[in-house]
Amino acid sequence: EEHLVESGGGSVQPGGSLRLSCTTSKFILTDSNMGWYRQTQGSSCELVSSITKDGSTYYSSSVKGRFTISLDFSADTAYLQMNNLKPEDTAQYYCAAQLGPLNYTEYRPCDMLRGFGQGTMVTVSA
């Protein structure tokens, strides 16, 4: 069973920044495709950003240019740096680790999916 622990969420004003962290094991970080999803109440679980085992990155069109995904193998941690945050970025954010490709959309709640953490809340409001 994957063990992923997110942190770094909080409340911030529009235009502000947050860095989300996902602490896991070195084995998972090295051998998995890592991603960040987000979900709001009543919506699907959407992929925001991902990084493959060979370092290829993906960003959804809504966050491209503002968010950056990275891995720190010395800390066994994946990060999501979020800059210029907007109110529409408000959501529960989840770290995910999969041996295979990450789906762009999951139609079940993120926190019920295998290979997902329990989430961290991000609130962007004036």
Short mmCIF file of N, CA and C in Angstrom, two decimals:
data_model
loop_
_atom_site.label_atom_id
_atom_site.label_comp_id
_atom_site.label_asym_id
_atom_site.label_seq_id
_atom_site.Cartn_x
_atom_site.Cartn_y
_atom_site.Cartn_z
N GLU A 1 0.85 -1.19 0.00
CA GLU A 1 0.00 0.00 0.00
C GLU A 1 0.89 1.24 0.00
N GLU A 2 0.63 2.14 -0.97
CA GLU A 2 1.42 3.36 -1.03
C GLU A 2 1.15 4.22 0.19
N HIS A 3 2.19 4.92 0.65
CA HIS A 3 2.03 5.81 1.79
C HIS A 3 2.45 7.19 1.34
N LEU A 4 1.47 8.07 1.22
CA LEU A 4 1.70 9.42 0.74
C LEU A 4 1.11 10.39 1.74
N VAL A 5 1.90 11.35 2.18
CA VAL A 5 1.44 12.32 3.17
C VAL A 5 1.62 13.72 2.61
N GLU A 6 0.50 14.40 2.36
CA GLU A 6 0.54 15.77 1.85
C GLU A 6 0.58 16.78 2.98
N SER A 7 1.19 17.92 2.70
CA SER A 7 1.18 19.05 3.62
C SER A 7 1.40 20.32 2.81
N GLY A 8 1.23 21.45 3.48
CA GLY A 8 1.51 22.72 2.84
C GLY A 8 0.30 23.52 2.39
N GLY A 9 -0.87 22.93 2.54
CA GLY A 9 -2.07 23.69 2.17
C GLY A 9 -2.34 24.80 3.17
N GLY A 10 -3.30 25.65 2.82
CA GLY A 10 -3.65 26.74 3.71
C GLY A 10 -4.48 27.76 2.98
N SER A 11 -4.63 28.92 3.60
CA SER A 11 -5.39 30.02 3.02
C SER A 11 -4.45 31.10 2.56
N VAL A 12 -4.72 31.64 1.38
CA VAL A 12 -3.86 32.66 0.80
C VAL A 12 -4.71 33.61 -0.02
N GLN A 13 -4.24 34.83 -0.17
CA GLN A 13 -4.96 35.80 -0.99
C GLN A 13 -4.64 35.58 -2.46
N PRO A 14 -5.52 36.03 -3.34
CA PRO A 14 -5.22 35.92 -4.78
C PRO A 14 -3.87 36.57 -5.10
N GLY A 15 -3.11 35.89 -5.95
CA GLY A 15 -1.77 36.35 -6.28
C GLY A 15 -0.69 35.78 -5.39
N GLY A 16 -1.10 35.13 -4.32
CA GLY A 16 -0.14 34.55 -3.39
C GLY A 16 0.42 33.22 -3.85
N SER A 17 1.28 32.63 -3.02
CA SER A 17 1.94 31.37 -3.35
C SER A 17 1.85 30.38 -2.20
N LEU A 18 1.86 29.12 -2.56
CA LEU A 18 1.96 28.03 -1.60
C LEU A 18 2.82 26.93 -2.21
N ARG A 19 3.47 26.16 -1.37
CA ARG A 19 4.18 24.98 -1.84
C ARG A 19 3.63 23.76 -1.12
N LEU A 20 3.08 22.85 -1.91
CA LEU A 20 2.57 21.60 -1.35
C LEU A 20 3.69 20.56 -1.35
N SER A 21 3.71 19.74 -0.31
CA SER A 21 4.68 18.67 -0.19
C SER A 21 3.98 17.33 -0.11
N CYS A 22 4.61 16.32 -0.67
CA CYS A 22 4.10 14.95 -0.60
C CYS A 22 5.27 14.06 -0.21
N THR A 23 5.26 13.64 1.04
CA THR A 23 6.34 12.81 1.54
C THR A 23 5.97 11.35 1.38
N THR A 24 6.91 10.57 0.86
CA THR A 24 6.66 9.16 0.62
C THR A 24 7.96 8.40 0.82
N SER A 25 8.07 7.23 0.23
CA SER A 25 9.30 6.46 0.35
C SER A 25 10.16 6.67 -0.89
N LYS A 26 11.45 6.41 -0.73
CA LYS A 26 12.37 6.56 -1.85
C LYS A 26 11.99 5.58 -2.97
N PHE A 27 11.53 4.40 -2.60
CA PHE A 27 11.14 3.40 -3.59
C PHE A 27 9.98 3.92 -4.44
N ILE A 28 8.96 4.47 -3.78
CA ILE A 28 7.80 4.98 -4.51
C ILE A 28 8.20 6.16 -5.38
N LEU A 29 8.98 7.07 -4.85
CA LEU A 29 9.37 8.26 -5.60
C LEU A 29 10.18 7.89 -6.83
N THR A 30 11.01 6.87 -6.71
CA THR A 30 11.89 6.48 -7.81
C THR A 30 11.15 5.68 -8.88
N ASP A 31 10.22 4.85 -8.47
CA ASP A 31 9.61 3.89 -9.38
C ASP A 31 8.20 4.25 -9.84
N SER A 32 7.70 5.42 -9.46
CA SER A 32 6.32 5.77 -9.80
C SER A 32 6.26 7.02 -10.64
N ASN A 33 5.16 7.12 -11.37
CA ASN A 33 4.78 8.39 -11.96
C ASN A 33 4.04 9.16 -10.87
N MET A 34 4.47 10.36 -10.56
CA MET A 34 3.92 11.15 -9.47
C MET A 34 3.03 12.26 -10.02
N GLY A 35 1.96 12.55 -9.30
CA GLY A 35 1.07 13.59 -9.77
C GLY A 35 0.35 14.29 -8.63
N TRP A 36 -0.22 15.43 -8.97
CA TRP A 36 -1.08 16.18 -8.06
C TRP A 36 -2.44 16.34 -8.72
N TYR A 37 -3.46 15.95 -7.98
CA TYR A 37 -4.84 16.12 -8.41
C TYR A 37 -5.52 17.14 -7.50
N ARG A 38 -6.64 17.65 -7.95
CA ARG A 38 -7.45 18.48 -7.07
C ARG A 38 -8.92 18.19 -7.30
N GLN A 39 -9.68 18.46 -6.25
CA GLN A 39 -11.11 18.18 -6.31
C GLN A 39 -11.86 19.17 -5.44
N THR A 40 -12.98 19.67 -5.97
CA THR A 40 -13.90 20.48 -5.19
C THR A 40 -15.19 19.67 -5.02
N GLN A 41 -16.02 20.11 -4.10
CA GLN A 41 -17.25 19.36 -3.81
C GLN A 41 -18.12 19.28 -5.04
N GLY A 42 -18.54 18.09 -5.39
CA GLY A 42 -19.42 17.90 -6.53
C GLY A 42 -18.71 17.78 -7.85
N SER A 43 -17.39 17.88 -7.85
CA SER A 43 -16.66 17.78 -9.11
C SER A 43 -15.83 16.50 -9.14
N SER A 44 -15.27 16.20 -10.29
CA SER A 44 -14.42 15.03 -10.43
C SER A 44 -13.01 15.35 -9.92
N CYS A 45 -12.23 14.31 -9.82
CA CYS A 45 -10.84 14.40 -9.35
C CYS A 45 -9.97 14.64 -10.58
N GLU A 46 -9.41 15.85 -10.68
CA GLU A 46 -8.73 16.25 -11.90
C GLU A 46 -7.22 16.34 -11.71
N LEU A 47 -6.48 15.84 -12.71
CA LEU A 47 -5.03 15.93 -12.69
C LEU A 47 -4.60 17.36 -12.96
N VAL A 48 -3.80 17.90 -12.08
CA VAL A 48 -3.28 19.26 -12.21
C VAL A 48 -1.89 19.24 -12.82
N SER A 49 -1.07 18.33 -12.33
CA SER A 49 0.31 18.25 -12.79
C SER A 49 0.86 16.87 -12.50
N SER A 50 1.81 16.44 -13.32
CA SER A 50 2.44 15.15 -13.10
C SER A 50 3.88 15.18 -13.59
N ILE A 51 4.65 14.21 -13.10
CA ILE A 51 6.01 14.03 -13.55
C ILE A 51 6.26 12.54 -13.64
N THR A 52 6.78 12.11 -14.80
CA THR A 52 7.00 10.69 -15.01
C THR A 52 8.36 10.27 -14.45
N LYS A 53 8.60 8.97 -14.48
CA LYS A 53 9.86 8.43 -13.96
C LYS A 53 11.06 8.96 -14.74
N ASP A 54 10.82 9.32 -16.02
CA ASP A 54 11.95 9.85 -16.80
C ASP A 54 11.99 11.37 -16.79
N GLY A 55 11.15 12.00 -15.96
CA GLY A 55 11.23 13.44 -15.76
C GLY A 55 10.34 14.29 -16.64
N SER A 56 9.51 13.67 -17.47
CA SER A 56 8.59 14.44 -18.30
C SER A 56 7.46 15.00 -17.44
N THR A 57 7.13 16.26 -17.69
CA THR A 57 6.11 16.92 -16.87
C THR A 57 4.86 17.24 -17.69
N TYR A 58 3.76 17.33 -16.96
CA TYR A 58 2.48 17.72 -17.54
C TYR A 58 1.84 18.76 -16.62
N TYR A 59 1.20 19.74 -17.21
CA TYR A 59 0.42 20.73 -16.47
C TYR A 59 -0.91 20.93 -17.19
N SER A 60 -1.98 21.00 -16.43
CA SER A 60 -3.26 21.31 -17.03
C SER A 60 -3.22 22.75 -17.54
N SER A 61 -4.06 23.05 -18.50
CA SER A 61 -4.04 24.38 -19.10
C SER A 61 -4.36 25.47 -18.07
N SER A 62 -5.13 25.12 -17.04
CA SER A 62 -5.53 26.11 -16.05
C SER A 62 -4.40 26.51 -15.11
N VAL A 63 -3.34 25.71 -15.03
CA VAL A 63 -2.25 26.03 -14.10
C VAL A 63 -0.91 26.22 -14.80
N LYS A 64 -0.84 25.95 -16.07
CA LYS A 64 0.43 26.04 -16.80
C LYS A 64 0.99 27.44 -16.70
N GLY A 65 2.26 27.52 -16.36
CA GLY A 65 2.91 28.82 -16.20
C GLY A 65 2.85 29.35 -14.79
N ARG A 66 2.03 28.73 -13.94
CA ARG A 66 1.89 29.19 -12.56
C ARG A 66 2.35 28.13 -11.56
N PHE A 67 2.17 26.86 -11.89
CA PHE A 67 2.52 25.77 -10.98
C PHE A 67 3.77 25.05 -11.51
N THR A 68 4.57 24.51 -10.58
CA THR A 68 5.75 23.74 -10.95
C THR A 68 5.83 22.49 -10.08
N ILE A 69 5.95 21.34 -10.72
CA ILE A 69 6.11 20.09 -9.99
C ILE A 69 7.59 19.71 -9.96
N SER A 70 8.01 19.14 -8.83
CA SER A 70 9.41 18.73 -8.71
C SER A 70 9.53 17.58 -7.73
N LEU A 71 10.68 16.90 -7.80
CA LEU A 71 10.98 15.79 -6.90
C LEU A 71 12.29 16.07 -6.19
N ASP A 72 12.35 15.74 -4.91
CA ASP A 72 13.58 15.84 -4.14
C ASP A 72 13.87 14.45 -3.57
N PHE A 73 14.79 13.74 -4.22
CA PHE A 73 15.08 12.36 -3.81
C PHE A 73 15.82 12.31 -2.49
N SER A 74 16.50 13.39 -2.10
CA SER A 74 17.19 13.40 -0.81
C SER A 74 16.21 13.51 0.35
N ALA A 75 15.02 14.05 0.07
CA ALA A 75 13.99 14.21 1.09
C ALA A 75 12.81 13.27 0.88
N ASP A 76 12.88 12.43 -0.16
CA ASP A 76 11.78 11.51 -0.49
C ASP A 76 10.46 12.27 -0.61
N THR A 77 10.49 13.40 -1.29
CA THR A 77 9.33 14.28 -1.33
C THR A 77 9.08 14.80 -2.74
N ALA A 78 7.80 14.87 -3.08
CA ALA A 78 7.37 15.55 -4.30
C ALA A 78 6.75 16.88 -3.90
N TYR A 79 6.97 17.90 -4.73
CA TYR A 79 6.47 19.23 -4.43
C TYR A 79 5.59 19.75 -5.56
N LEU A 80 4.70 20.65 -5.18
CA LEU A 80 3.95 21.42 -6.16
C LEU A 80 4.04 22.88 -5.72
N GLN A 81 4.85 23.65 -6.42
CA GLN A 81 4.96 25.08 -6.17
C GLN A 81 3.85 25.78 -6.93
N MET A 82 3.03 26.52 -6.20
CA MET A 82 1.88 27.19 -6.79
C MET A 82 2.03 28.69 -6.63
N ASN A 83 2.17 29.39 -7.73
CA ASN A 83 2.32 30.84 -7.71
C ASN A 83 1.12 31.52 -8.37
N ASN A 84 0.98 32.80 -8.10
CA ASN A 84 -0.13 33.58 -8.68
C ASN A 84 -1.46 32.84 -8.52
N LEU A 85 -1.73 32.44 -7.31
CA LEU A 85 -2.94 31.66 -7.06
C LEU A 85 -4.19 32.47 -7.31
N LYS A 86 -5.21 31.78 -7.81
CA LYS A 86 -6.49 32.39 -8.14
C LYS A 86 -7.60 31.73 -7.31
N PRO A 87 -8.71 32.43 -7.11
CA PRO A 87 -9.81 31.81 -6.34
C PRO A 87 -10.25 30.47 -6.91
N GLU A 88 -10.18 30.31 -8.21
CA GLU A 88 -10.58 29.04 -8.83
C GLU A 88 -9.61 27.89 -8.55
N ASP A 89 -8.47 28.20 -7.94
CA ASP A 89 -7.54 27.14 -7.52
C ASP A 89 -7.96 26.53 -6.18
N THR A 90 -8.95 27.12 -5.54
CA THR A 90 -9.44 26.60 -4.26
C THR A 90 -9.95 25.17 -4.44
N ALA A 91 -9.37 24.25 -3.68
CA ALA A 91 -9.73 22.84 -3.81
C ALA A 91 -8.96 22.03 -2.77
N GLN A 92 -9.35 20.78 -2.65
CA GLN A 92 -8.54 19.81 -1.90
C GLN A 92 -7.54 19.23 -2.90
N TYR A 93 -6.28 19.24 -2.53
CA TYR A 93 -5.22 18.76 -3.41
C TYR A 93 -4.69 17.42 -2.90
N TYR A 94 -4.48 16.50 -3.85
CA TYR A 94 -4.06 15.15 -3.51
C TYR A 94 -2.81 14.77 -4.30
N CYS A 95 -1.89 14.13 -3.60
CA CYS A 95 -0.72 13.56 -4.22
C CYS A 95 -1.07 12.14 -4.68
N ALA A 96 -0.51 11.74 -5.81
CA ALA A 96 -0.77 10.40 -6.33
C ALA A 96 0.52 9.78 -6.85
N ALA A 97 0.62 8.48 -6.69
CA ALA A 97 1.76 7.72 -7.20
C ALA A 97 1.22 6.47 -7.89
N GLN A 98 1.60 6.30 -9.13
CA GLN A 98 1.13 5.15 -9.90
C GLN A 98 2.29 4.55 -10.69
N LEU A 99 2.29 3.23 -10.81
CA LEU A 99 3.30 2.58 -11.65
C LEU A 99 3.02 2.84 -13.12
N GLY A 100 1.74 2.97 -13.47
CA GLY A 100 1.36 3.24 -14.84
C GLY A 100 1.06 4.71 -15.05
N PRO A 101 0.52 5.05 -16.21
CA PRO A 101 0.18 6.45 -16.50
C PRO A 101 -0.92 6.96 -15.57
N LEU A 102 -0.88 8.23 -15.28
CA LEU A 102 -1.92 8.86 -14.47
C LEU A 102 -3.06 9.30 -15.37
N ASN A 103 -4.27 9.02 -14.94
CA ASN A 103 -5.44 9.46 -15.70
C ASN A 103 -5.65 10.96 -15.52
N TYR A 104 -6.13 11.62 -16.57
CA TYR A 104 -6.41 13.05 -16.45
C TYR A 104 -7.60 13.30 -15.52
N THR A 105 -8.56 12.41 -15.54
CA THR A 105 -9.76 12.56 -14.71
C THR A 105 -10.09 11.24 -14.04
N GLU A 106 -10.38 11.34 -12.75
CA GLU A 106 -10.89 10.19 -12.01
C GLU A 106 -12.30 10.53 -11.57
N TYR A 107 -13.22 9.60 -11.77
CA TYR A 107 -14.62 9.91 -11.51
C TYR A 107 -15.09 9.45 -10.14
N ARG A 108 -14.19 8.93 -9.35
CA ARG A 108 -14.47 8.66 -7.95
C ARG A 108 -13.77 9.70 -7.11
N PRO A 109 -14.18 9.88 -5.85
CA PRO A 109 -13.48 10.82 -4.98
C PRO A 109 -12.00 10.48 -4.88
N CYS A 110 -11.17 11.49 -4.92
CA CYS A 110 -9.72 11.29 -4.89
C CYS A 110 -9.29 10.46 -3.68
N ASP A 111 -9.92 10.73 -2.53
CA ASP A 111 -9.43 10.07 -1.31
C ASP A 111 -9.88 8.62 -1.21
N MET A 112 -10.62 8.14 -2.22
CA MET A 112 -11.01 6.74 -2.23
C MET A 112 -10.17 5.93 -3.21
N LEU A 113 -9.21 6.58 -3.85
CA LEU A 113 -8.43 5.91 -4.89
C LEU A 113 -7.14 5.34 -4.34
N ARG A 114 -6.77 4.18 -4.82
CA ARG A 114 -5.53 3.54 -4.43
C ARG A 114 -4.37 4.34 -4.99
N GLY A 115 -3.38 4.57 -4.16
CA GLY A 115 -2.22 5.31 -4.63
C GLY A 115 -2.35 6.81 -4.47
N PHE A 116 -3.38 7.24 -3.73
CA PHE A 116 -3.59 8.66 -3.45
C PHE A 116 -3.43 8.90 -1.95
N GLY A 117 -2.98 10.13 -1.60
CA GLY A 117 -2.93 10.51 -0.20
C GLY A 117 -4.29 10.99 0.28
N GLN A 118 -4.31 11.57 1.46
CA GLN A 118 -5.56 12.02 2.06
C GLN A 118 -5.88 13.48 1.76
N GLY A 119 -4.96 14.19 1.15
CA GLY A 119 -5.24 15.52 0.67
C GLY A 119 -4.86 16.63 1.62
N THR A 120 -4.70 17.82 1.04
CA THR A 120 -4.46 19.04 1.80
C THR A 120 -5.27 20.15 1.14
N MET A 121 -5.91 20.98 1.97
CA MET A 121 -6.84 21.99 1.46
C MET A 121 -6.13 23.27 1.11
N VAL A 122 -6.47 23.82 -0.04
CA VAL A 122 -5.97 25.12 -0.48
C VAL A 122 -7.16 26.04 -0.68
N THR A 123 -7.12 27.18 -0.02
CA THR A 123 -8.20 28.17 -0.14
C THR A 123 -7.60 29.50 -0.59
N VAL A 124 -8.12 30.02 -1.69
CA VAL A 124 -7.64 31.29 -2.22
C VAL A 124 -8.80 32.28 -2.21
N SER A 125 -8.70 33.28 -1.36
CA SER A 125 -9.77 34.27 -1.27
C SER A 125 -9.22 35.59 -0.75
N ALA A 126 -9.89 36.66 -1.11
CA ALA A 126 -9.45 38.00 -0.71
C ALA A 126 -9.78 38.26 0.74
#
